[in-house]
């Protein structure tokens, strides 16, 4: 079952896992690479918002590195929101209304999925209680047992992702990149072209 909502706690009851561990590892790499590309585009957006686009290369690199020095996605998102408020007010640019609360909520939700992928572990997926285990189904990403927010005592994990689910998220992360690129393109054209 494909995960259809970023905000859901995901535990697919019909997940079979992957027959080959390398298939799962490759999908983890793909998803994390797409997320990193999304954050790269957000750094460029931040530079655009503070008036340091590609033409001000040295200054924009400094701003992008400062943006990247913020340790959490939440902190970087707040930087973008603060800069977009000023930019939208000064430029009277309505397209920046796309950085409203629903967009930020969606980005935060996908950041949670990214964190699950990045901090999960690839291992054999088994079902059942601690006293009666069913056969191993395959490899997937799941939380370690000590992650109390993601691994419940009834052994029902909050999430587990096989390569199908991981590729779904990689595709969603790519769509996030595309939305930022479109926004930056509109900004480059100016408010009269929206």
Coordinates of C-alpha atoms in Angstrom, one line a residue:
X1 CA 0.0 0.0 0.0
X2 CA 1.4 3.4 -0.9
X3 CA 1.4 6.0 1.7
X4 CA -1.0 8.7 0.4
X5 CA -0.6 11.3 3.1
X6 CA 2.6 12.8 4.6
X7 CA 0.9 13.6 7.9
X8 CA -0.2 10.1 8.8
X9 CA 1.6 7.7 11.0
X10 CA 2.4 5.1 8.5
X11 CA 2.2 1.4 9.2
X12 CA 1.1 -0.5 6.1
X13 CA -0.5 -3.8 7.1
X14 CA 0.1 -5.3 3.7
X15 CA 3.8 -4.4 3.4
X16 CA 5.9 -7.3 2.1
X17 CA 9.2 -5.6 2.3
X18 CA 12.0 -6.0 -0.2
X19 CA 13.5 -9.4 -1.0
X20 CA 17.0 -7.8 -1.3
X21 CA 18.5 -5.5 1.3
X22 CA 20.3 -3.6 -1.4
X23 CA 17.0 -2.6 -3.0
X24 CA 16.0 -1.0 0.3
X25 CA 19.3 0.8 0.7
X26 CA 19.2 2.1 -2.8
X27 CA 15.7 3.5 -2.2
X28 CA 16.8 5.1 1.0
X29 CA 19.7 6.8 -0.9
X30 CA 17.3 8.0 -3.6
X31 CA 14.8 9.5 -1.1
X32 CA 17.5 11.3 1.0
X33 CA 19.2 12.6 -2.2
X34 CA 15.9 14.1 -3.3
X35 CA 15.3 15.7 0.1
X36 CA 18.8 17.2 0.0
X37 CA 18.1 18.7 -3.4
X38 CA 14.9 20.2 -2.0
X39 CA 16.8 21.9 0.8
X40 CA 19.4 23.1 -1.7
X41 CA 16.6 24.8 -3.6
X42 CA 15.3 26.3 -0.4
X43 CA 18.7 27.8 0.3
X44 CA 18.6 29.4 -3.1
X45 CA 15.0 30.6 -2.4
X46 CA 16.2 32.2 0.8
X47 CA 19.0 34.0 -1.0
X48 CA 16.5 35.3 -3.6
X49 CA 14.1 36.5 -0.8
X50 CA 16.8 38.5 0.9
X51 CA 17.9 40.0 -2.4
X52 CA 21.0 38.0 -3.0
X53 CA 20.1 35.9 -6.1
X54 CA 22.5 34.3 -8.5
X55 CA 23.9 37.6 -9.6
X56 CA 25.4 38.3 -6.2
X57 CA 27.3 35.0 -6.1
X58 CA 29.7 35.8 -3.2
X59 CA 27.0 37.2 -1.0
X60 CA 24.5 34.5 -1.8
X61 CA 27.0 31.8 -1.0
X62 CA 27.5 33.4 2.4
X63 CA 23.8 33.7 3.0
X64 CA 23.3 30.1 1.8
X65 CA 26.0 28.8 4.1
X66 CA 24.4 30.8 7.0
X67 CA 21.0 29.2 6.1
X68 CA 22.6 25.8 6.1
X69 CA 24.2 26.3 9.5
X70 CA 20.8 26.3 11.1
X71 CA 20.6 22.7 12.5
X72 CA 16.9 22.0 12.0
X73 CA 14.5 22.1 9.1
X74 CA 12.1 24.0 11.3
X75 CA 14.6 26.8 11.9
X76 CA 15.4 27.1 8.1
X77 CA 11.7 27.1 7.4
X78 CA 11.2 30.0 9.8
X79 CA 14.0 31.9 8.1
X80 CA 12.2 31.5 4.8
X81 CA 8.9 32.5 6.2
X82 CA 10.3 35.7 7.8
X83 CA 12.2 36.7 4.6
X84 CA 9.1 36.0 2.5
X85 CA 6.9 38.2 4.6
X86 CA 9.2 41.1 4.0
X87 CA 9.7 40.3 0.4
X88 CA 6.0 40.0 -0.3
X89 CA 5.2 43.3 1.6
X90 CA 8.0 45.3 -0.2
X91 CA 7.5 43.8 -3.7
X92 CA 3.7 43.5 -3.5
X93 CA 4.3 40.0 -5.0
X94 CA 1.2 37.8 -4.6
X95 CA 2.9 34.6 -5.6
X96 CA 4.7 34.5 -2.3
X97 CA 1.3 33.7 -0.7
X98 CA 2.3 30.2 -1.6
X99 CA 4.5 30.3 1.5
X100 CA 1.5 30.4 3.7
X101 CA 0.7 28.1 6.6
X102 CA -0.6 25.2 4.4
X103 CA 2.6 25.1 2.4
X104 CA 4.7 25.3 5.6
X105 CA 2.6 22.5 7.2
X106 CA 3.2 20.3 4.1
X107 CA 6.9 20.9 4.2
X108 CA 7.1 20.1 7.9
X109 CA 5.1 16.9 7.3
X110 CA 7.5 15.7 4.7
X111 CA 10.5 16.7 6.9
X112 CA 9.1 14.2 9.4
X113 CA 9.1 11.5 6.8
X114 CA 12.6 12.4 5.8
X115 CA 13.7 12.1 9.4
X116 CA 12.1 8.7 9.7
X117 CA 14.0 7.6 6.6
X118 CA 17.3 9.1 7.8
X119 CA 17.1 7.8 11.3
X120 CA 15.5 4.4 10.7
X121 CA 17.3 1.2 10.1
X122 CA 17.1 -1.3 7.3
X123 CA 16.3 -4.7 8.7
X124 CA 14.1 -7.8 8.1
X125 CA 10.5 -7.1 8.7
X126 CA 8.6 -9.5 10.9
X127 CA 5.1 -9.4 12.2
X128 CA 3.5 -10.7 15.4
X129 CA 3.8 -10.2 19.1
X130 CA 6.9 -10.8 21.1
X131 CA 5.7 -14.3 22.0
X132 CA 4.5 -15.5 18.6
X133 CA 6.4 -14.3 15.5
X134 CA 5.2 -14.8 12.0
X135 CA 7.6 -15.5 9.2
X136 CA 10.0 -12.8 7.9
X137 CA 8.5 -10.9 5.1
X138 CA 11.4 -8.8 3.7
X139 CA 13.6 -5.8 4.2
X140 CA 12.3 -2.3 5.1
X141 CA 13.2 0.9 7.0
X142 CA 11.8 0.9 10.5
X143 CA 12.6 2.5 13.9
X144 CA 15.0 0.9 16.4
X145 CA 13.3 -0.5 19.5
X146 CA 14.7 2.2 21.7
X147 CA 13.0 5.0 19.8
X148 CA 10.0 5.2 22.1
X149 CA 8.0 7.7 20.0
X150 CA 8.3 5.5 16.9
X151 CA 8.4 2.0 18.3
X152 CA 5.5 1.0 20.5
X153 CA 5.6 -1.7 23.1
X154 CA 3.0 -3.7 21.3
X155 CA 5.7 -4.1 18.6
X156 CA 3.6 -2.3 16.1
X157 CA 6.0 0.2 14.6
X158 CA 4.7 3.7 13.8
X159 CA 6.4 3.3 10.4
X160 CA 8.1 0.9 8.1
X161 CA 9.0 1.6 4.5
X162 CA 9.9 -0.7 1.7
X163 CA 11.4 0.5 -1.5
X164 CA 7.9 1.2 -2.9
X165 CA 7.1 3.6 -0.1
X166 CA 10.6 5.1 -0.2
X167 CA 10.4 5.8 -3.9
X168 CA 7.0 7.4 -3.3
X169 CA 8.6 9.8 -0.8
X170 CA 11.5 10.4 -3.2
X171 CA 8.9 11.4 -5.8
X172 CA 7.1 13.7 -3.4
X173 CA 10.5 15.3 -2.4
X174 CA 11.1 15.9 -6.1
X175 CA 7.7 17.6 -6.4
X176 CA 8.7 19.9 -3.5
X177 CA 11.8 20.8 -5.4
X178 CA 9.8 21.6 -8.5
X179 CA 7.4 23.8 -6.6
X180 CA 10.3 25.9 -5.2
X181 CA 11.9 26.2 -8.7
X182 CA 8.6 27.4 -10.1
X183 CA 8.3 30.0 -7.3
X184 CA 11.8 31.2 -8.0
X185 CA 11.1 31.5 -11.7
X186 CA 8.0 33.7 -10.9
X187 CA 10.1 35.8 -8.6
X188 CA 12.7 36.3 -11.4
X189 CA 10.1 37.4 -13.8
X190 CA 8.5 39.9 -11.4
X191 CA 5.0 40.5 -10.0
X192 CA 3.7 41.7 -13.4
X193 CA 4.0 38.2 -14.8
X194 CA 2.0 36.3 -12.2

